[in-house]
Protein backbone atom coordinates (compact mmCIF):
# COMPACT_ATOMS: atom_id res chain seq x y z
CA UNK A 1 0.00 0.00 0.00
CA UNK A 2 1.18 3.51 -0.74
CA UNK A 3 2.73 5.54 2.03
CA UNK A 4 0.60 8.15 3.72
CA UNK A 5 1.34 11.16 5.91
CA UNK A 6 2.24 10.04 9.42
CA UNK A 7 3.40 6.59 8.31
CA UNK A 8 6.84 5.41 9.35
CA UNK A 9 9.20 5.90 6.38
CA UNK A 10 10.56 2.46 5.48
CA UNK A 11 14.20 1.91 6.30
CA UNK A 12 16.47 0.54 3.57
CA UNK A 13 20.06 -0.28 2.72
CA UNK A 14 21.23 1.38 -0.49
CA UNK A 15 24.17 1.71 -2.83
CA UNK A 16 24.79 5.41 -3.30
CA UNK A 17 27.21 7.76 -4.98
CA UNK A 18 28.91 8.28 -1.58
CA UNK A 19 29.01 4.58 -0.65
CA UNK A 20 26.60 2.11 0.93
CA UNK A 21 24.20 3.59 3.47
CA UNK A 22 21.54 2.51 5.92
CA UNK A 23 18.83 5.14 5.56
CA UNK A 24 18.00 5.48 9.27
CA UNK A 25 21.67 5.54 10.26
CA UNK A 26 22.37 8.18 7.63
CA UNK A 27 19.52 10.35 8.92
CA UNK A 28 20.39 9.97 12.61
CA UNK A 29 18.35 12.62 14.43
CA UNK A 30 18.13 14.87 11.39
CA UNK A 31 15.18 15.61 9.17
CA UNK A 32 15.37 13.99 5.74
CA UNK A 33 14.43 14.80 2.17
CA UNK A 34 14.29 11.74 -0.07
CA UNK A 35 13.48 12.52 -3.68
CA UNK A 36 13.38 10.54 -6.88
CA UNK A 37 13.99 11.65 -10.45
CA UNK A 38 13.21 9.78 -13.65
CA UNK A 39 16.69 9.24 -15.04
CA UNK A 40 20.32 10.36 -15.06
CA UNK A 41 21.61 12.45 -17.98
CA UNK A 42 18.28 14.23 -18.43
CA UNK A 43 17.97 18.00 -18.51
CA UNK A 44 15.36 18.82 -15.86
CA UNK A 45 16.92 16.35 -13.40
CA UNK A 46 20.30 17.95 -13.98
CA UNK A 47 18.93 21.32 -12.86
CA UNK A 48 17.13 19.81 -9.87
CA UNK A 49 20.20 18.08 -8.51
CA UNK A 50 22.33 21.15 -9.15
CA UNK A 51 19.84 23.29 -7.27
CA UNK A 52 19.83 20.85 -4.36
CA UNK A 53 23.62 21.00 -4.18
CA UNK A 54 23.54 24.81 -4.28
CA UNK A 55 21.16 24.79 -1.30
CA UNK A 56 23.54 22.67 0.82
CA UNK A 57 23.91 25.34 3.53
CA UNK A 58 20.17 26.02 3.62
CA UNK A 59 19.48 22.33 4.25
CA UNK A 60 22.29 22.06 6.82
CA UNK A 61 21.00 25.13 8.69
CA UNK A 62 17.66 23.33 9.05
CA UNK A 63 19.30 20.05 10.16
CA UNK A 64 18.10 18.30 6.99
CA UNK A 65 19.92 15.55 5.11
CA UNK A 66 19.03 15.07 1.45
CA UNK A 67 19.15 11.95 -0.70
CA UNK A 68 18.27 11.64 -4.37
CA UNK A 69 17.27 8.41 -6.11
CA UNK A 70 16.95 7.00 -9.56
CA UNK A 71 16.94 3.47 -10.94
CA UNK A 72 20.21 4.12 -12.77
CA UNK A 73 23.53 2.52 -11.83
CA UNK A 74 26.33 3.89 -9.66
CA UNK A 75 28.51 4.16 -12.77
CA UNK A 76 25.91 6.35 -14.47
CA UNK A 77 25.53 8.47 -11.33
CA UNK A 78 29.30 9.04 -11.19
CA UNK A 79 29.53 10.27 -14.78
CA UNK A 80 26.41 12.39 -14.52
CA UNK A 81 27.53 14.07 -11.27
CA UNK A 82 30.51 15.38 -13.25
CA UNK A 83 28.11 16.91 -15.76
CA UNK A 84 25.92 18.43 -13.03
CA UNK A 85 28.91 20.00 -11.32
CA UNK A 86 30.19 21.34 -14.63
CA UNK A 87 26.91 22.75 -15.95
CA UNK A 88 25.26 23.90 -12.71
CA UNK A 89 28.49 25.19 -11.11
CA UNK A 90 27.91 23.15 -7.97
CA UNK A 91 29.42 20.31 -5.99
CA UNK A 92 27.02 17.39 -5.65
CA UNK A 93 28.17 15.68 -2.45
CA UNK A 94 24.86 14.32 -1.14
CA UNK A 95 24.03 10.65 -1.80
CA UNK A 96 22.34 9.66 -5.04
CA UNK A 97 20.85 6.20 -4.59
CA UNK A 98 21.26 3.63 -7.36
CA UNK A 99 17.99 1.74 -7.00
CA UNK A 100 18.59 -0.67 -9.85
CA UNK A 101 16.33 -3.40 -8.41
CA UNK A 102 13.64 -0.78 -7.73
CA UNK A 103 13.07 -2.07 -4.20
CA UNK A 104 13.20 1.42 -2.64
CA UNK A 105 11.15 2.93 -5.48
CA UNK A 106 8.43 0.36 -4.81
CA UNK A 107 8.57 0.76 -1.02
CA UNK A 108 8.01 4.51 -1.51
CA UNK A 109 5.57 4.12 -4.42
CA UNK A 110 7.79 6.21 -6.70
CA UNK A 111 6.87 4.30 -9.87
CA UNK A 112 3.51 5.36 -11.26
CA UNK A 113 2.76 2.94 -14.10
CA UNK A 114 0.51 5.32 -16.02
CA UNK A 115 3.43 7.75 -16.20
CA UNK A 116 6.13 5.12 -16.75
CA UNK A 117 6.30 1.39 -16.09
CA UNK A 118 10.02 1.53 -15.46
CA UNK A 119 11.15 4.95 -14.27
CA UNK A 120 10.44 6.82 -11.07
CA UNK A 121 8.37 9.99 -11.18
CA UNK A 122 9.47 13.10 -9.27
CA UNK A 123 8.45 12.01 -5.77
CA UNK A 124 9.66 13.91 -2.73
CA UNK A 125 9.26 12.91 0.90
CA UNK A 126 10.10 14.99 3.95
CA UNK A 127 10.79 12.75 6.93
CA UNK A 128 10.93 13.94 10.52
CA UNK A 129 13.48 12.95 13.18
CA UNK A 130 10.83 10.47 14.39
CA UNK A 131 11.13 8.80 10.94
CA UNK A 132 7.52 9.65 10.11
CA UNK A 133 6.49 10.98 6.70
CA UNK A 134 5.64 14.68 7.11
CA UNK A 135 5.11 15.65 3.46
CA UNK A 136 4.82 13.97 0.08
CA UNK A 137 4.75 15.68 -3.29
CA UNK A 138 4.67 14.14 -6.74
CA UNK A 139 5.56 15.98 -9.93
CA UNK A 140 5.61 14.66 -13.47
CA UNK A 141 8.86 14.22 -15.38
CA UNK A 142 8.21 17.37 -17.40
CA UNK A 143 8.10 19.74 -14.41
CA UNK A 144 11.08 20.48 -12.21
CA UNK A 145 10.38 20.99 -8.54
CA UNK A 146 10.64 24.29 -6.67
CA UNK A 147 13.28 23.77 -4.01
CA UNK A 148 12.52 27.11 -2.37
CA UNK A 149 9.08 25.63 -1.70
CA UNK A 150 10.69 22.54 -0.20
CA UNK A 151 12.66 24.78 2.21
CA UNK A 152 9.53 26.80 2.98
CA UNK A 153 7.61 23.64 3.89
CA UNK A 154 10.50 22.45 6.08
CA UNK A 155 10.37 25.80 7.93
CA UNK A 156 6.64 25.36 8.45
CA UNK A 157 6.96 21.72 9.56
CA UNK A 158 9.72 22.52 12.03
CA UNK A 159 7.83 25.51 13.44
CA UNK A 160 4.47 23.75 13.76
CA UNK A 161 6.13 20.74 15.41
CA UNK A 162 7.22 23.04 18.27
CA UNK A 163 4.32 25.48 18.68
CA UNK A 164 0.52 25.21 18.50
CA UNK A 165 0.43 27.18 15.28
CA UNK A 166 -0.24 26.58 11.60
CA UNK A 167 1.09 28.58 8.66
CA UNK A 168 -1.23 30.40 6.24
CA UNK A 169 -1.19 30.35 2.45
CA UNK A 170 2.12 31.51 0.96
CA UNK A 171 3.61 31.97 4.45
CA UNK A 172 7.32 32.57 4.66
CA UNK A 173 9.72 32.39 7.61
CA UNK A 174 9.25 35.50 9.78
CA UNK A 175 5.63 36.21 8.84
CA UNK A 176 2.64 35.97 11.16
CA UNK A 177 1.21 32.52 11.82
CA UNK A 178 -2.20 31.15 12.70
CA UNK A 179 -3.25 29.88 16.14
CA UNK A 180 -4.55 26.32 15.74
CA UNK A 181 -8.27 25.81 16.36
CA UNK A 182 -7.62 23.48 19.34
CA UNK A 183 -6.27 26.43 21.36
CA UNK A 184 -8.87 28.82 22.80
CA UNK A 185 -8.32 32.55 22.38
CA UNK A 186 -7.83 32.94 26.17
CA UNK A 187 -5.19 30.20 26.09
CA UNK A 188 -3.57 31.71 22.98
CA UNK A 189 -3.14 35.06 24.74
CA UNK A 190 -1.30 33.24 27.53
CA UNK A 191 0.85 31.17 25.16
CA UNK A 192 1.73 33.88 22.66
CA UNK A 193 2.80 37.00 24.58
CA UNK A 194 3.61 38.89 21.35
CA UNK A 195 -0.14 39.24 20.87
CA UNK A 196 -3.09 37.56 19.19
CA UNK A 197 -5.16 39.26 16.49
CA UNK A 198 -8.67 37.84 16.27
CA UNK A 199 -10.09 38.33 12.74
CA UNK A 200 -12.82 35.72 13.29
CA UNK A 201 -13.16 33.39 16.29
CA UNK A 202 -11.60 30.67 14.11
CA UNK A 203 -9.01 32.89 12.37
CA UNK A 204 -6.43 34.22 14.81
CA UNK A 205 -2.93 35.41 13.98
CA UNK A 206 0.15 35.79 16.13
CA UNK A 207 3.71 36.83 15.28
CA UNK A 208 5.99 33.86 14.64
CA UNK A 209 6.72 32.72 18.21
CA UNK A 210 10.41 31.82 17.78
CA UNK A 211 11.49 35.05 16.06
C1 LIG B 1 14.27 15.56 -17.54
O1 LIG B 1 14.76 15.41 -16.42
O2 LIG B 1 14.58 16.50 -18.24
C2 LIG B 1 13.23 14.61 -18.04
C3 LIG B 1 13.27 13.28 -17.66
C4 LIG B 1 12.32 12.41 -18.15
C5 LIG B 1 11.36 12.89 -19.05
C6 LIG B 1 11.33 14.22 -19.39
C7 LIG B 1 12.27 15.09 -18.91
Tab-separated table of C-alpha atoms and ligand atoms in Angstrom:
chain	number	residue	atom	x	y	z
A	1	UNK	CA	0.000	0.000	0.000
A	2	UNK	CA	1.181	3.510	-0.741
A	3	UNK	CA	2.729	5.542	2.030
A	4	UNK	CA	0.605	8.152	3.717
A	5	UNK	CA	1.341	11.157	5.906
A	6	UNK	CA	2.239	10.040	9.419
A	7	UNK	CA	3.397	6.585	8.309
A	8	UNK	CA	6.837	5.415	9.345
A	9	UNK	CA	9.199	5.896	6.383
A	10	UNK	CA	10.556	2.455	5.480
A	11	UNK	CA	14.200	1.905	6.301
A	12	UNK	CA	16.471	0.539	3.574
A	13	UNK	CA	20.058	-0.281	2.723
A	14	UNK	CA	21.226	1.378	-0.493
A	15	UNK	CA	24.166	1.708	-2.830
A	16	UNK	CA	24.788	5.410	-3.302
A	17	UNK	CA	27.214	7.759	-4.978
A	18	UNK	CA	28.909	8.278	-1.584
A	19	UNK	CA	29.012	4.582	-0.650
A	20	UNK	CA	26.601	2.113	0.932
A	21	UNK	CA	24.202	3.589	3.468
A	22	UNK	CA	21.535	2.514	5.917
A	23	UNK	CA	18.826	5.144	5.563
A	24	UNK	CA	18.000	5.484	9.271
A	25	UNK	CA	21.673	5.542	10.258
A	26	UNK	CA	22.367	8.175	7.633
A	27	UNK	CA	19.520	10.352	8.915
A	28	UNK	CA	20.392	9.967	12.606
A	29	UNK	CA	18.348	12.619	14.427
A	30	UNK	CA	18.135	14.869	11.386
A	31	UNK	CA	15.179	15.613	9.173
A	32	UNK	CA	15.370	13.986	5.743
A	33	UNK	CA	14.432	14.804	2.175
A	34	UNK	CA	14.287	11.738	-0.068
A	35	UNK	CA	13.485	12.525	-3.680
A	36	UNK	CA	13.381	10.538	-6.883
A	37	UNK	CA	13.995	11.645	-10.449
A	38	UNK	CA	13.212	9.781	-13.649
A	39	UNK	CA	16.686	9.243	-15.041
A	40	UNK	CA	20.321	10.361	-15.056
A	41	UNK	CA	21.608	12.445	-17.980
A	42	UNK	CA	18.277	14.226	-18.433
A	43	UNK	CA	17.971	18.002	-18.511
A	44	UNK	CA	15.364	18.820	-15.859
A	45	UNK	CA	16.916	16.352	-13.398
A	46	UNK	CA	20.302	17.952	-13.981
A	47	UNK	CA	18.932	21.322	-12.864
A	48	UNK	CA	17.126	19.806	-9.867
A	49	UNK	CA	20.203	18.079	-8.508
A	50	UNK	CA	22.334	21.149	-9.150
A	51	UNK	CA	19.843	23.288	-7.268
A	52	UNK	CA	19.826	20.848	-4.365
A	53	UNK	CA	23.624	21.003	-4.183
A	54	UNK	CA	23.539	24.805	-4.282
A	55	UNK	CA	21.163	24.794	-1.302
A	56	UNK	CA	23.535	22.675	0.824
A	57	UNK	CA	23.909	25.343	3.530
A	58	UNK	CA	20.165	26.020	3.617
A	59	UNK	CA	19.481	22.334	4.248
A	60	UNK	CA	22.285	22.061	6.819
A	61	UNK	CA	20.996	25.126	8.693
A	62	UNK	CA	17.663	23.334	9.050
A	63	UNK	CA	19.297	20.048	10.156
A	64	UNK	CA	18.097	18.302	6.990
A	65	UNK	CA	19.919	15.548	5.109
A	66	UNK	CA	19.030	15.069	1.449
A	67	UNK	CA	19.149	11.949	-0.698
A	68	UNK	CA	18.271	11.640	-4.375
A	69	UNK	CA	17.271	8.407	-6.105
A	70	UNK	CA	16.953	7.004	-9.560
A	71	UNK	CA	16.937	3.474	-10.936
A	72	UNK	CA	20.214	4.125	-12.771
A	73	UNK	CA	23.532	2.516	-11.827
A	74	UNK	CA	26.328	3.895	-9.657
A	75	UNK	CA	28.505	4.162	-12.772
A	76	UNK	CA	25.910	6.346	-14.467
A	77	UNK	CA	25.535	8.465	-11.335
A	78	UNK	CA	29.302	9.041	-11.193
A	79	UNK	CA	29.530	10.273	-14.779
A	80	UNK	CA	26.411	12.393	-14.522
A	81	UNK	CA	27.533	14.069	-11.266
A	82	UNK	CA	30.511	15.381	-13.248
A	83	UNK	CA	28.112	16.914	-15.758
A	84	UNK	CA	25.920	18.429	-13.026
A	85	UNK	CA	28.914	20.005	-11.316
A	86	UNK	CA	30.186	21.339	-14.629
A	87	UNK	CA	26.906	22.753	-15.946
A	88	UNK	CA	25.264	23.897	-12.709
A	89	UNK	CA	28.491	25.185	-11.108
A	90	UNK	CA	27.909	23.147	-7.972
A	91	UNK	CA	29.424	20.310	-5.987
A	92	UNK	CA	27.021	17.388	-5.651
A	93	UNK	CA	28.173	15.685	-2.453
A	94	UNK	CA	24.859	14.323	-1.140
A	95	UNK	CA	24.028	10.646	-1.799
A	96	UNK	CA	22.344	9.663	-5.043
A	97	UNK	CA	20.848	6.198	-4.590
A	98	UNK	CA	21.264	3.625	-7.361
A	99	UNK	CA	17.987	1.738	-6.996
A	100	UNK	CA	18.587	-0.670	-9.846
A	101	UNK	CA	16.333	-3.404	-8.410
A	102	UNK	CA	13.637	-0.779	-7.731
A	103	UNK	CA	13.074	-2.069	-4.197
A	104	UNK	CA	13.200	1.416	-2.641
A	105	UNK	CA	11.151	2.926	-5.479
A	106	UNK	CA	8.429	0.358	-4.807
A	107	UNK	CA	8.573	0.764	-1.023
A	108	UNK	CA	8.011	4.511	-1.513
A	109	UNK	CA	5.566	4.121	-4.420
A	110	UNK	CA	7.790	6.207	-6.701
A	111	UNK	CA	6.869	4.297	-9.874
A	112	UNK	CA	3.510	5.362	-11.259
A	113	UNK	CA	2.765	2.944	-14.105
A	114	UNK	CA	0.512	5.323	-16.015
A	115	UNK	CA	3.427	7.755	-16.200
A	116	UNK	CA	6.126	5.122	-16.752
A	117	UNK	CA	6.295	1.390	-16.087
A	118	UNK	CA	10.016	1.526	-15.462
A	119	UNK	CA	11.154	4.946	-14.274
A	120	UNK	CA	10.439	6.821	-11.067
A	121	UNK	CA	8.369	9.987	-11.179
A	122	UNK	CA	9.469	13.102	-9.272
A	123	UNK	CA	8.452	12.007	-5.772
A	124	UNK	CA	9.660	13.910	-2.734
A	125	UNK	CA	9.264	12.915	0.902
A	126	UNK	CA	10.097	14.988	3.950
A	127	UNK	CA	10.785	12.750	6.926
A	128	UNK	CA	10.933	13.942	10.524
A	129	UNK	CA	13.483	12.954	13.177
A	130	UNK	CA	10.834	10.472	14.393
A	131	UNK	CA	11.130	8.797	10.937
A	132	UNK	CA	7.515	9.650	10.113
A	133	UNK	CA	6.485	10.981	6.704
A	134	UNK	CA	5.643	14.678	7.111
A	135	UNK	CA	5.108	15.651	3.461
A	136	UNK	CA	4.823	13.967	0.084
A	137	UNK	CA	4.748	15.677	-3.290
A	138	UNK	CA	4.666	14.138	-6.740
A	139	UNK	CA	5.565	15.978	-9.928
A	140	UNK	CA	5.608	14.656	-13.472
A	141	UNK	CA	8.857	14.216	-15.376
A	142	UNK	CA	8.205	17.369	-17.398
A	143	UNK	CA	8.097	19.738	-14.412
A	144	UNK	CA	11.077	20.482	-12.209
A	145	UNK	CA	10.377	20.995	-8.542
A	146	UNK	CA	10.644	24.295	-6.672
A	147	UNK	CA	13.285	23.767	-4.006
A	148	UNK	CA	12.516	27.109	-2.365
A	149	UNK	CA	9.079	25.630	-1.703
A	150	UNK	CA	10.692	22.535	-0.196
A	151	UNK	CA	12.655	24.778	2.210
A	152	UNK	CA	9.530	26.796	2.978
A	153	UNK	CA	7.614	23.644	3.891
A	154	UNK	CA	10.496	22.452	6.083
A	155	UNK	CA	10.374	25.804	7.926
A	156	UNK	CA	6.640	25.361	8.448
A	157	UNK	CA	6.961	21.718	9.555
A	158	UNK	CA	9.719	22.522	12.027
A	159	UNK	CA	7.833	25.508	13.443
A	160	UNK	CA	4.467	23.754	13.758
A	161	UNK	CA	6.131	20.739	15.411
A	162	UNK	CA	7.218	23.043	18.266
A	163	UNK	CA	4.324	25.476	18.681
A	164	UNK	CA	0.522	25.211	18.502
A	165	UNK	CA	0.425	27.179	15.276
A	166	UNK	CA	-0.241	26.584	11.599
A	167	UNK	CA	1.087	28.579	8.657
A	168	UNK	CA	-1.226	30.395	6.242
A	169	UNK	CA	-1.189	30.355	2.449
A	170	UNK	CA	2.118	31.513	0.962
A	171	UNK	CA	3.606	31.967	4.453
A	172	UNK	CA	7.317	32.570	4.663
A	173	UNK	CA	9.717	32.390	7.615
A	174	UNK	CA	9.247	35.501	9.784
A	175	UNK	CA	5.627	36.210	8.836
A	176	UNK	CA	2.637	35.968	11.161
A	177	UNK	CA	1.213	32.516	11.821
A	178	UNK	CA	-2.202	31.148	12.703
A	179	UNK	CA	-3.245	29.885	16.138
A	180	UNK	CA	-4.545	26.316	15.736
A	181	UNK	CA	-8.273	25.814	16.362
A	182	UNK	CA	-7.618	23.476	19.335
A	183	UNK	CA	-6.266	26.432	21.359
A	184	UNK	CA	-8.868	28.819	22.799
A	185	UNK	CA	-8.316	32.546	22.383
A	186	UNK	CA	-7.830	32.941	26.167
A	187	UNK	CA	-5.189	30.203	26.091
A	188	UNK	CA	-3.570	31.708	22.980
A	189	UNK	CA	-3.142	35.058	24.742
A	190	UNK	CA	-1.296	33.243	27.532
A	191	UNK	CA	0.850	31.171	25.158
A	192	UNK	CA	1.725	33.883	22.660
A	193	UNK	CA	2.803	36.996	24.580
A	194	UNK	CA	3.611	38.890	21.352
A	195	UNK	CA	-0.143	39.236	20.867
A	196	UNK	CA	-3.089	37.559	19.191
A	197	UNK	CA	-5.164	39.262	16.492
A	198	UNK	CA	-8.675	37.842	16.270
A	199	UNK	CA	-10.085	38.325	12.739
A	200	UNK	CA	-12.822	35.720	13.286
A	201	UNK	CA	-13.159	33.387	16.289
A	202	UNK	CA	-11.596	30.669	14.110
A	203	UNK	CA	-9.012	32.892	12.368
A	204	UNK	CA	-6.433	34.218	14.808
A	205	UNK	CA	-2.934	35.407	13.985
A	206	UNK	CA	0.153	35.793	16.127
A	207	UNK	CA	3.710	36.833	15.282
A	208	UNK	CA	5.992	33.861	14.637
A	209	UNK	CA	6.722	32.716	18.208
A	210	UNK	CA	10.407	31.818	17.778
A	211	UNK	CA	11.493	35.049	16.065
B	1	LIG	C1	14.270	15.561	-17.539
B	1	LIG	O1	14.759	15.410	-16.423
B	1	LIG	O2	14.583	16.503	-18.241
B	1	LIG	C2	13.234	14.613	-18.043
B	1	LIG	C3	13.267	13.277	-17.656
B	1	LIG	C4	12.324	12.413	-18.155
B	1	LIG	C5	11.359	12.894	-19.046
B	1	LIG	C6	11.326	14.223	-19.394
B	1	LIG	C7	12.269	15.093	-18.906
